Amino acid sequence: MDEIIANAKAMTKPFNGMTYHDTLIDHEILGIDLSDVEYPYRVMNWIEIPFFIAIISPYIVLAVKLFRRILARAQGKTERLKYGFLAIAAGTLLPLFLMKCDYARWVFALISYYCMIFLALVAMGDRIVAEELTGIFTEIKEKYPFAILLLLLPALLTPFWDVHINGLLRGISNPINETFLNLW
């Protein structure tokens, strides 16, 4: 066991002075429960997620509208079931949000999942999804001439961090927490 731990430590590097490899080894190799160690990260995530939801809310509204339109056009029980499962698939990540502290991974998984699924459905020739996506994009472009800027928002909000969803949300939530909440 000592040899495994020594090899694992040799293969990982400390990040920003933190010995992340120790927690990784404790959790993944030794099976030690790290709930108390992860608590500060959970608090950071709990504060970031409302800001993320507020910033991403235009996309949530568009997604609900898109799924309502797709489900309305679905013909037959099989199609309604297929599109219904597609709509509620994001809920499968909820246990991960509740059990783990690295929200960035789960947010990235959610964004990636829907991008890939819609691309796959369009590539497979799913007429309803292709027409409704085209319709909603056309509506947005006609209603809001600056709609192309909406494409920048997911790029800004795509998580590239381990625990923090991204730098923008960390910059918003940490000062609020440190000034008013002092939760960690």
PDB file of C-alpha atoms in Angstrom:
ATOM      1  CA  MET A   1       0.000   0.000   0.000  1.00  0.00           C
ATOM      2  CA  ASP A   2       2.837   2.406   0.824  1.00  0.00           C
ATOM      3  CA  GLU A   3       4.364   1.808  -2.598  1.00  0.00           C
ATOM      4  CA  ILE A   4       1.027   2.603  -4.313  1.00  0.00           C
ATOM      5  CA  ILE A   5       0.700   5.846  -2.351  1.00  0.00           C
ATOM      6  CA  ALA A   6       4.305   6.827  -3.112  1.00  0.00           C
ATOM      7  CA  ASN A   7       3.779   6.178  -6.831  1.00  0.00           C
ATOM      8  CA  ALA A   8       0.505   8.116  -6.876  1.00  0.00           C
ATOM      9  CA  LYS A   9       2.151  11.088  -5.148  1.00  0.00           C
ATOM     10  CA  ALA A  10       5.031  10.984  -7.600  1.00  0.00           C
ATOM     11  CA  MET A  11       2.630  11.114 -10.571  1.00  0.00           C
ATOM     12  CA  THR A  12       0.637  14.133  -9.334  1.00  0.00           C
ATOM     13  CA  LYS A  13       1.751  17.680  -8.743  1.00  0.00           C
ATOM     14  CA  PRO A  14       0.598  20.133  -6.089  1.00  0.00           C
ATOM     15  CA  PHE A  15      -1.696  22.835  -7.489  1.00  0.00           C
ATOM     16  CA  ASN A  16      -1.439  26.382  -6.122  1.00  0.00           C
ATOM     17  CA  GLY A  17       0.372  25.061  -3.083  1.00  0.00           C
ATOM     18  CA  MET A  18      -2.464  22.650  -2.297  1.00  0.00           C
ATOM     19  CA  THR A  19      -1.698  18.983  -2.005  1.00  0.00           C
ATOM     20  CA  TYR A  20      -4.648  17.833  -4.038  1.00  0.00           C
ATOM     21  CA  HIS A  21      -2.951  14.525  -4.627  1.00  0.00           C
ATOM     22  CA  ASP A  22      -3.272  13.686  -0.910  1.00  0.00           C
ATOM     23  CA  THR A  23      -7.043  14.024  -0.999  1.00  0.00           C
ATOM     24  CA  LEU A  24      -7.211  12.137  -4.264  1.00  0.00           C
ATOM     25  CA  ILE A  25      -5.169   9.299  -2.796  1.00  0.00           C
ATOM     26  CA  ASP A  26      -7.181   9.291   0.438  1.00  0.00           C
ATOM     27  CA  HIS A  27     -10.479   9.146  -1.391  1.00  0.00           C
ATOM     28  CA  GLU A  28      -9.813   7.077  -4.504  1.00  0.00           C
ATOM     29  CA  ILE A  29      -7.197   4.620  -3.255  1.00  0.00           C
ATOM     30  CA  LEU A  30      -7.763   4.387   0.476  1.00  0.00           C
ATOM     31  CA  GLY A  31     -11.541   4.976   0.437  1.00  0.00           C
ATOM     32  CA  ILE A  32     -11.461   7.572   3.232  1.00  0.00           C
ATOM     33  CA  ASP A  33     -14.611   9.717   3.548  1.00  0.00           C
ATOM     34  CA  LEU A  34     -13.636  13.330   2.862  1.00  0.00           C
ATOM     35  CA  SER A  35     -16.977  15.020   3.587  1.00  0.00           C
ATOM     36  CA  ASP A  36     -15.522  17.239   6.313  1.00  0.00           C
ATOM     37  CA  VAL A  37     -12.531  18.219   4.138  1.00  0.00           C
ATOM     38  CA  GLU A  38     -14.816  19.001   1.176  1.00  0.00           C
ATOM     39  CA  TYR A  39     -17.222  21.195   3.179  1.00  0.00           C
ATOM     40  CA  PRO A  40     -15.576  24.539   2.279  1.00  0.00           C
ATOM     41  CA  TYR A  41     -15.714  23.577  -1.394  1.00  0.00           C
ATOM     42  CA  ARG A  42     -19.369  22.631  -1.074  1.00  0.00           C
ATOM     43  CA  VAL A  43     -20.124  26.044   0.427  1.00  0.00           C
ATOM     44  CA  MET A  44     -18.300  27.759  -2.446  1.00  0.00           C
ATOM     45  CA  ASN A  45     -20.391  25.751  -4.905  1.00  0.00           C
ATOM     46  CA  TRP A  46     -23.664  26.471  -3.097  1.00  0.00           C
ATOM     47  CA  ILE A  47     -22.946  30.173  -3.397  1.00  0.00           C
ATOM     48  CA  GLU A  48     -21.842  29.957  -7.037  1.00  0.00           C
ATOM     49  CA  ILE A  49     -24.759  27.885  -8.330  1.00  0.00           C
ATOM     50  CA  PRO A  50     -27.484  30.567  -7.825  1.00  0.00           C
ATOM     51  CA  PHE A  51     -25.325  33.068  -9.727  1.00  0.00           C
ATOM     52  CA  PHE A  52     -24.743  30.497 -12.449  1.00  0.00           C
ATOM     53  CA  ILE A  53     -28.488  29.834 -12.708  1.00  0.00           C
ATOM     54  CA  ALA A  54     -29.226  33.571 -12.866  1.00  0.00           C
ATOM     55  CA  ILE A  55     -26.647  34.168 -15.595  1.00  0.00           C
ATOM     56  CA  ILE A  56     -27.622  31.095 -17.607  1.00  0.00           C
ATOM     57  CA  SER A  57     -31.385  31.726 -17.158  1.00  0.00           C
ATOM     58  CA  PRO A  58     -31.921  32.887 -20.774  1.00  0.00           C
ATOM     59  CA  TYR A  59     -30.755  29.450 -21.878  1.00  0.00           C
ATOM     60  CA  ILE A  60     -32.973  27.719 -19.348  1.00  0.00           C
ATOM     61  CA  VAL A  61     -35.974  29.637 -20.706  1.00  0.00           C
ATOM     62  CA  LEU A  62     -34.987  28.763 -24.288  1.00  0.00           C
ATOM     63  CA  ALA A  63     -34.494  25.099 -23.365  1.00  0.00           C
ATOM     64  CA  VAL A  64     -37.927  24.877 -21.727  1.00  0.00           C
ATOM     65  CA  LYS A  65     -39.494  26.572 -24.736  1.00  0.00           C
ATOM     66  CA  LEU A  66     -37.628  24.266 -27.130  1.00  0.00           C
ATOM     67  CA  PHE A  67     -38.634  21.105 -25.295  1.00  0.00           C
ATOM     68  CA  ARG A  68     -42.265  22.223 -25.073  1.00  0.00           C
ATOM     69  CA  ARG A  69     -42.291  22.777 -28.830  1.00  0.00           C
ATOM     70  CA  ILE A  70     -40.578  19.455 -29.533  1.00  0.00           C
ATOM     71  CA  LEU A  71     -42.939  17.540 -27.235  1.00  0.00           C
ATOM     72  CA  ALA A  72     -45.962  19.265 -28.800  1.00  0.00           C
ATOM     73  CA  ARG A  73     -44.903  18.049 -32.248  1.00  0.00           C
ATOM     74  CA  ALA A  74     -44.067  14.516 -31.138  1.00  0.00           C
ATOM     75  CA  GLN A  75     -46.401  11.985 -32.686  1.00  0.00           C
ATOM     76  CA  GLY A  76     -47.168   8.799 -30.887  1.00  0.00           C
ATOM     77  CA  LYS A  77     -46.252   7.470 -27.504  1.00  0.00           C
ATOM     78  CA  THR A  78     -42.732   6.360 -28.506  1.00  0.00           C
ATOM     79  CA  GLU A  79     -41.692   9.809 -29.754  1.00  0.00           C
ATOM     80  CA  ARG A  80     -43.164  11.558 -26.707  1.00  0.00           C
ATOM     81  CA  LEU A  81     -41.315   9.108 -24.475  1.00  0.00           C
ATOM     82  CA  LYS A  82     -38.042   9.627 -26.379  1.00  0.00           C
ATOM     83  CA  TYR A  83     -38.224  13.406 -26.187  1.00  0.00           C
ATOM     84  CA  GLY A  84     -39.506  13.284 -22.610  1.00  0.00           C
ATOM     85  CA  PHE A  85     -36.463  11.291 -21.530  1.00  0.00           C
ATOM     86  CA  LEU A  86     -34.260  13.749 -23.384  1.00  0.00           C
ATOM     87  CA  ALA A  87     -35.874  16.644 -21.503  1.00  0.00           C
ATOM     88  CA  ILE A  88     -35.467  15.123 -18.041  1.00  0.00           C
ATOM     89  CA  ALA A  89     -31.984  13.703 -18.601  1.00  0.00           C
ATOM     90  CA  ALA A  90     -30.412  16.663 -16.797  1.00  0.00           C
ATOM     91  CA  GLY A  91     -32.042  15.401 -13.607  1.00  0.00           C
ATOM     92  CA  THR A  92     -29.747  12.394 -13.630  1.00  0.00           C
ATOM     93  CA  LEU A  93     -26.920  14.703 -12.549  1.00  0.00           C
ATOM     94  CA  LEU A  94     -28.772  15.889  -9.438  1.00  0.00           C
ATOM     95  CA  PRO A  95     -27.335  13.147  -7.183  1.00  0.00           C
ATOM     96  CA  LEU A  96     -23.826  14.204  -8.208  1.00  0.00           C
ATOM     97  CA  PHE A  97     -24.577  17.812  -7.256  1.00  0.00           C
ATOM     98  CA  LEU A  98     -25.789  16.609  -3.869  1.00  0.00           C
ATOM     99  CA  MET A  99     -22.996  14.128  -3.141  1.00  0.00           C
ATOM    100  CA  LYS A 100     -19.857  15.735  -4.573  1.00  0.00           C
ATOM    101  CA  CYS A 101     -18.223  19.130  -4.337  1.00  0.00           C
ATOM    102  CA  ASP A 102     -16.832  19.595  -7.851  1.00  0.00           C
ATOM    103  CA  TYR A 103     -19.792  21.298  -9.509  1.00  0.00           C
ATOM    104  CA  ALA A 104     -17.703  22.421 -12.474  1.00  0.00           C
ATOM    105  CA  ARG A 105     -17.515  18.871 -13.779  1.00  0.00           C
ATOM    106  CA  TRP A 106     -21.256  18.353 -13.514  1.00  0.00           C
ATOM    107  CA  VAL A 107     -22.121  21.698 -15.130  1.00  0.00           C
ATOM    108  CA  PHE A 108     -19.719  20.913 -17.958  1.00  0.00           C
ATOM    109  CA  ALA A 109     -21.251  17.436 -18.301  1.00  0.00           C
ATOM    110  CA  LEU A 110     -24.732  18.971 -18.538  1.00  0.00           C
ATOM    111  CA  ILE A 111     -23.774  21.539 -21.187  1.00  0.00           C
ATOM    112  CA  SER A 112     -21.796  18.978 -23.170  1.00  0.00           C
ATOM    113  CA  TYR A 113     -24.560  16.390 -22.966  1.00  0.00           C
ATOM    114  CA  TYR A 114     -27.229  18.611 -24.503  1.00  0.00           C
ATOM    115  CA  CYS A 115     -24.862  19.986 -27.170  1.00  0.00           C
ATOM    116  CA  MET A 116     -23.828  16.488 -28.223  1.00  0.00           C
ATOM    117  CA  ILE A 117     -27.332  15.013 -28.112  1.00  0.00           C
ATOM    118  CA  PHE A 118     -28.821  17.803 -30.226  1.00  0.00           C
ATOM    119  CA  LEU A 119     -25.942  17.577 -32.700  1.00  0.00           C
ATOM    120  CA  ALA A 120     -26.386  13.801 -32.895  1.00  0.00           C
ATOM    121  CA  LEU A 121     -30.154  14.056 -33.411  1.00  0.00           C
ATOM    122  CA  VAL A 122     -29.726  16.634 -36.174  1.00  0.00           C
ATOM    123  CA  ALA A 123     -26.979  14.523 -37.803  1.00  0.00           C
ATOM    124  CA  MET A 124     -29.258  11.472 -37.674  1.00  0.00           C
ATOM    125  CA  GLY A 125     -31.932  13.427 -39.505  1.00  0.00           C
ATOM    126  CA  ASP A 126     -34.407  13.946 -36.663  1.00  0.00           C
ATOM    127  CA  ARG A 127     -36.826  16.259 -38.469  1.00  0.00           C
ATOM    128  CA  ILE A 128     -38.624  17.593 -35.376  1.00  0.00           C
ATOM    129  CA  VAL A 129     -35.454  18.548 -33.495  1.00  0.00           C
ATOM    130  CA  ALA A 130     -33.837  20.097 -36.590  1.00  0.00           C
ATOM    131  CA  GLU A 131     -36.920  22.170 -37.434  1.00  0.00           C
ATOM    132  CA  GLU A 132     -37.495  23.331 -33.872  1.00  0.00           C
ATOM    133  CA  LEU A 133     -33.842  24.264 -33.365  1.00  0.00           C
ATOM    134  CA  THR A 134     -33.909  26.221 -36.630  1.00  0.00           C
ATOM    135  CA  GLY A 135     -37.190  27.837 -35.601  1.00  0.00           C
ATOM    136  CA  ILE A 136     -35.975  28.916 -32.199  1.00  0.00           C
ATOM    137  CA  PHE A 137     -32.697  30.273 -33.643  1.00  0.00           C
ATOM    138  CA  THR A 138     -34.646  32.245 -36.256  1.00  0.00           C
ATOM    139  CA  GLU A 139     -36.979  33.652 -33.588  1.00  0.00           C
ATOM    140  CA  ILE A 140     -34.043  34.755 -31.470  1.00  0.00           C
ATOM    141  CA  LYS A 141     -32.237  36.408 -34.391  1.00  0.00           C
ATOM    142  CA  GLU A 142     -35.373  38.292 -35.435  1.00  0.00           C
ATOM    143  CA  LYS A 143     -36.259  39.389 -31.920  1.00  0.00           C
ATOM    144  CA  TYR A 144     -32.762  40.282 -30.715  1.00  0.00           C
ATOM    145  CA  PRO A 145     -30.274  41.599 -33.266  1.00  0.00           C
ATOM    146  CA  PHE A 146     -27.427  41.075 -30.799  1.00  0.00           C
ATOM    147  CA  ALA A 147     -28.252  37.357 -30.474  1.00  0.00           C
ATOM    148  CA  ILE A 148     -24.841  36.362 -31.757  1.00  0.00           C
ATOM    149  CA  LEU A 149     -23.483  37.665 -28.457  1.00  0.00           C
ATOM    150  CA  LEU A 150     -25.549  34.994 -26.702  1.00  0.00           C
ATOM    151  CA  LEU A 151     -23.113  32.477 -28.142  1.00  0.00           C
ATOM    152  CA  LEU A 152     -20.359  34.059 -26.051  1.00  0.00           C
ATOM    153  CA  LEU A 153     -22.175  33.415 -22.765  1.00  0.00           C
ATOM    154  CA  PRO A 154     -21.740  29.635 -22.776  1.00  0.00           C
ATOM    155  CA  ALA A 155     -18.114  30.132 -23.766  1.00  0.00           C
ATOM    156  CA  LEU A 156     -17.619  32.412 -20.763  1.00  0.00           C
ATOM    157  CA  LEU A 157     -19.498  30.069 -18.466  1.00  0.00           C
ATOM    158  CA  THR A 158     -17.984  26.815 -19.614  1.00  0.00           C
ATOM    159  CA  PRO A 159     -16.304  25.402 -16.558  1.00  0.00           C
ATOM    160  CA  PHE A 160     -12.576  24.948 -16.730  1.00  0.00           C
ATOM    161  CA  TRP A 161     -11.941  24.650 -13.009  1.00  0.00           C
ATOM    162  CA  ASP A 162     -12.086  21.647 -10.734  1.00  0.00           C
ATOM    163  CA  VAL A 163     -14.269  22.947  -7.944  1.00  0.00           C
ATOM    164  CA  HIS A 164     -15.259  26.466  -9.014  1.00  0.00           C
ATOM    165  CA  ILE A 165     -17.577  26.530 -12.010  1.00  0.00           C
ATOM    166  CA  ASN A 166     -15.380  29.200 -13.573  1.00  0.00           C
ATOM    167  CA  GLY A 167     -13.395  32.326 -12.782  1.00  0.00           C
ATOM    168  CA  LEU A 168     -16.262  34.722 -13.483  1.00  0.00           C
ATOM    169  CA  LEU A 169     -18.549  33.089 -10.941  1.00  0.00           C
ATOM    170  CA  ARG A 170     -15.729  32.734  -8.440  1.00  0.00           C
ATOM    171  CA  GLY A 171     -15.086  36.461  -8.786  1.00  0.00           C
ATOM    172  CA  ILE A 172     -18.763  37.211  -8.100  1.00  0.00           C
ATOM    173  CA  SER A 173     -19.482  34.738  -5.322  1.00  0.00           C
ATOM    174  CA  ASN A 174     -16.302  34.765  -3.215  1.00  0.00           C
ATOM    175  CA  PRO A 175     -16.405  38.498  -2.317  1.00  0.00           C
ATOM    176  CA  ILE A 176     -20.101  38.207  -1.421  1.00  0.00           C
ATOM    177  CA  ASN A 177     -19.450  35.213   0.775  1.00  0.00           C
ATOM    178  CA  GLU A 178     -16.383  36.732   2.420  1.00  0.00           C
ATOM    179  CA  THR A 179     -18.122  40.064   3.085  1.00  0.00           C
ATOM    180  CA  PHE A 180     -21.579  38.959   4.184  1.00  0.00           C
ATOM    181  CA  LEU A 181     -21.791  35.249   4.859  1.00  0.00           C
ATOM    182  CA  ASN A 182     -18.398  34.156   6.185  1.00  0.00           C
ATOM    183  CA  LEU A 183     -19.369  30.541   5.722  1.00  0.00           C
ATOM    184  CA  TRP A 184     -15.861  29.200   5.300  1.00  0.00           C
TER     185      TRP A 184
END
